[in-house]
Short mmCIF file of C-alpha atoms in Angstrom, two decimals:
data_model
loop_
_atom_site.label_atom_id
_atom_site.label_comp_id
_atom_site.label_asym_id
_atom_site.label_seq_id
_atom_site.Cartn_x
_atom_site.Cartn_y
_atom_site.Cartn_z
CA MET A 1 9.67 3.51 -23.80
CA PRO A 2 10.67 -0.08 -24.91
CA ASP A 3 8.04 -2.03 -25.79
CA PHE A 4 6.48 -4.90 -22.97
CA ALA A 5 5.32 -8.23 -23.62
CA ARG A 6 2.61 -9.65 -21.19
CA ALA A 7 4.21 -12.39 -19.42
CA ALA A 8 1.87 -15.21 -21.11
CA GLY A 9 2.82 -13.60 -24.82
CA VAL A 10 -1.09 -12.91 -25.11
CA GLY A 11 -0.47 -9.21 -26.43
CA VAL A 12 2.51 -6.51 -26.90
CA VAL A 13 2.37 -3.18 -25.69
CA ILE A 14 3.60 -0.49 -27.92
CA ASN A 15 3.23 2.87 -26.14
CA ASP A 16 4.76 5.86 -26.86
CA GLU A 17 3.27 7.56 -23.82
CA PRO A 18 5.43 7.45 -20.36
CA THR A 19 4.58 4.30 -18.14
CA PRO A 20 2.17 5.63 -15.65
CA SER A 21 3.02 5.72 -11.40
CA LEU A 22 1.13 2.94 -9.36
CA TYR A 23 -0.69 5.94 -8.16
CA THR A 24 -2.03 6.82 -11.40
CA TRP A 25 -3.04 3.55 -12.48
CA ALA A 26 -4.88 2.80 -9.31
CA GLY A 27 -6.97 6.14 -9.94
CA GLY A 28 -4.87 8.60 -7.54
CA ALA A 29 -6.23 10.02 -4.32
CA ASP A 30 -9.82 9.48 -4.33
CA ALA A 31 -9.13 5.84 -5.03
CA LEU A 32 -6.79 5.25 -2.42
CA LEU A 33 -9.07 7.20 -0.15
CA ARG A 34 -12.08 5.23 -1.08
CA LEU A 35 -9.51 1.92 -0.37
CA THR A 36 -8.36 3.13 3.35
CA GLU A 37 -12.25 3.56 3.79
CA ALA A 38 -13.27 0.58 3.54
CA PHE A 39 -10.63 -1.07 4.95
CA TYR A 40 -10.60 0.62 8.28
CA ARG A 41 -14.70 0.03 8.10
CA LYS A 42 -13.02 -3.42 7.81
CA VAL A 43 -10.81 -3.39 10.69
CA ALA A 44 -13.39 -2.10 13.10
CA GLN A 45 -15.60 -4.99 12.80
CA ASP A 46 -12.41 -7.42 13.11
CA GLU A 47 -11.68 -9.36 16.22
CA LEU A 48 -8.22 -9.62 15.74
CA LEU A 49 -7.34 -6.18 14.24
CA ALA A 50 -10.08 -3.46 16.08
CA PRO A 51 -8.25 -3.49 19.18
CA VAL A 52 -4.86 -2.47 17.76
CA PHE A 53 -6.87 0.26 15.95
CA ALA A 54 -8.89 1.33 19.07
CA GLY A 55 -8.73 5.02 19.57
CA MET A 56 -7.43 6.00 16.68
CA ASP A 57 -6.78 9.64 14.93
CA PRO A 58 -10.30 10.20 13.05
CA GLY A 59 -8.05 11.20 10.39
CA HIS A 60 -6.03 7.73 9.99
CA ALA A 61 -7.67 6.43 7.33
CA ARG A 62 -6.66 9.45 5.01
CA TYR A 63 -3.09 9.63 6.64
CA VAL A 64 -2.73 5.84 4.94
CA ALA A 65 -4.06 7.02 2.23
CA LEU A 66 -1.62 9.79 1.88
CA TRP A 67 1.19 7.57 2.71
CA LEU A 68 -0.09 4.74 -0.07
CA GLY A 69 -0.30 7.43 -2.81
CA GLU A 70 3.62 8.79 -1.90
CA VAL A 71 4.78 5.34 -2.06
CA PHE A 72 2.86 4.60 -5.27
CA GLY A 73 4.47 7.80 -7.25
CA GLY A 74 1.90 10.39 -6.26
CA PRO A 75 2.44 13.65 -4.35
CA ALA A 76 4.58 14.04 -1.30
CA ALA A 77 1.38 14.86 0.93
CA TYR A 78 1.98 12.35 3.60
CA THR A 79 5.99 14.09 3.94
CA ALA A 80 4.66 17.73 3.67
CA GLU A 81 1.64 17.11 6.07
CA ARG A 82 2.83 14.07 8.60
CA GLY A 83 6.50 14.37 8.53
CA GLY A 84 7.34 11.68 5.88
CA TYR A 85 9.11 7.75 7.52
CA GLU A 86 9.94 8.62 10.65
CA PHE A 87 6.63 10.25 11.41
CA MET A 88 5.36 6.46 10.30
CA LEU A 89 8.10 4.41 11.89
CA ALA A 90 7.24 6.22 15.59
CA LYS A 91 3.52 4.58 14.88
CA HIS A 92 4.60 1.26 14.88
CA LEU A 93 7.61 1.52 17.70
CA GLY A 94 6.66 -0.74 20.01
CA ARG A 95 2.92 -2.03 18.73
CA ALA A 96 4.57 -5.76 18.96
CA ILE A 97 2.10 -6.40 15.67
CA THR A 98 1.98 -10.32 15.41
CA GLU A 99 2.11 -12.14 12.23
CA GLN A 100 -1.31 -13.05 12.86
CA GLN A 101 -2.01 -9.56 12.86
CA ARG A 102 -0.46 -8.64 9.75
CA ARG A 103 -2.09 -11.64 7.68
CA ARG A 104 -5.56 -10.11 8.57
CA TRP A 105 -4.44 -6.47 7.66
CA LEU A 106 -3.14 -7.84 4.43
CA ASN A 107 -6.29 -9.85 3.51
CA LEU A 108 -8.52 -7.22 4.75
CA ILE A 109 -7.01 -4.62 2.78
CA MET A 110 -6.91 -6.55 -0.83
CA ASP A 111 -10.81 -7.32 0.48
CA ALA A 112 -10.97 -4.05 0.40
CA ALA A 113 -9.26 -3.32 -2.92
CA ASP A 114 -11.66 -5.40 -4.58
CA GLU A 115 -14.67 -3.58 -2.93
CA VAL A 116 -13.58 -0.26 -4.23
CA ALA A 117 -12.90 -1.65 -7.53
CA LEU A 118 -9.17 -1.15 -7.51
CA PRO A 119 -7.24 -2.36 -10.83
CA ASP A 120 -7.25 -5.76 -10.92
CA ASP A 121 -4.91 -6.36 -14.14
CA PRO A 122 -2.00 -9.03 -12.56
CA GLU A 123 0.69 -6.38 -12.87
CA PHE A 124 -0.85 -3.45 -10.95
CA ARG A 125 -2.03 -6.32 -7.97
CA ALA A 126 1.44 -7.77 -8.41
CA ALA A 127 3.01 -4.65 -7.61
CA PHE A 128 0.55 -3.37 -5.16
CA VAL A 129 0.41 -6.60 -3.26
CA SER A 130 4.60 -6.42 -3.51
CA TYR A 131 4.63 -3.36 -1.44
CA LEU A 132 2.28 -4.74 1.08
CA GLU A 133 4.26 -7.78 1.82
CA TRP A 134 7.22 -5.70 1.86
CA GLY A 135 5.93 -2.66 4.03
CA THR A 136 3.67 -4.95 6.59
CA ARG A 137 7.25 -7.34 6.92
CA LEU A 138 9.12 -4.21 8.25
CA ALA A 139 6.24 -3.05 10.56
CA VAL A 140 6.67 -6.43 12.45
CA GLN A 141 9.98 -5.83 12.22
CA ASN A 142 10.26 -2.55 13.55
CA SER A 143 7.23 -2.92 16.14
CA ALA A 144 8.78 -5.77 18.12
CA PRO A 145 9.99 -4.46 21.81
CA ASP A 146 13.59 -5.19 20.92
CA ALA A 147 13.69 -3.89 17.58
CA LYS A 148 16.54 -1.45 16.23
CA PRO A 149 14.75 -0.10 12.92
CA PHE A 150 16.76 2.20 10.50
CA HIS A 151 16.32 5.90 11.08
CA GLY A 152 16.18 8.57 8.64
CA ALA A 153 14.81 6.60 5.44
CA PRO A 154 12.98 8.07 3.11
CA VAL A 155 9.91 7.08 1.80
CA PRO A 156 9.71 4.07 -0.43
CA LYS A 157 9.10 4.97 -4.06
CA TRP A 158 7.13 2.11 -5.51
CA GLY A 159 6.91 0.74 -9.00
CA TRP A 160 5.79 -1.65 -11.36
CA GLY A 161 8.56 -3.84 -11.00
CA VAL A 162 9.01 -6.57 -13.69
CA ALA A 163 5.77 -6.24 -14.95
CA PRO A 164 4.41 -2.78 -16.29
CA PRO A 165 0.80 -2.10 -16.92
CA TYR A 166 -0.67 -4.13 -19.80
CA VAL A 167 -2.29 -1.90 -22.28
CA GLN A 168 -4.06 -4.06 -25.64
CA ALA A 169 -2.40 -2.55 -28.43
CA PRO A 170 -4.62 -0.93 -31.44
#
């Protein structure tokens, strides 16, 4: 494993352990379920998003937690239980998600991440937000009435990008 330096040069990571997945760093399945439950409580109170999610499946928060877990390097539970990317894609087709709704969704999930104390180190949050930005923009595109989304894609696997987790050298 190479040595990693924090972007500002504050410290250097010297670590023989494998870099943990985003899933592990976030706190695993329990942390992601806390995140999505807090998020959907916020959605239910939001004038812009509540109508979009009215009548959602009672298990929706859990399904989104499974999706995020799989994307962030956890078990392939969403694929096993729900059918993977195609099932997720089908849930967005024809929904005509607006940019305003996308932004609100993003803001509320970030607020929920703070509320449930997901890691707030810059490296994790950069990777987390990177996926959310990509995924929500793709959802807007795929939900357009005239969308011609790509079918057959795998569940994306998101990693640290350019900034792996920073661990204080002993």
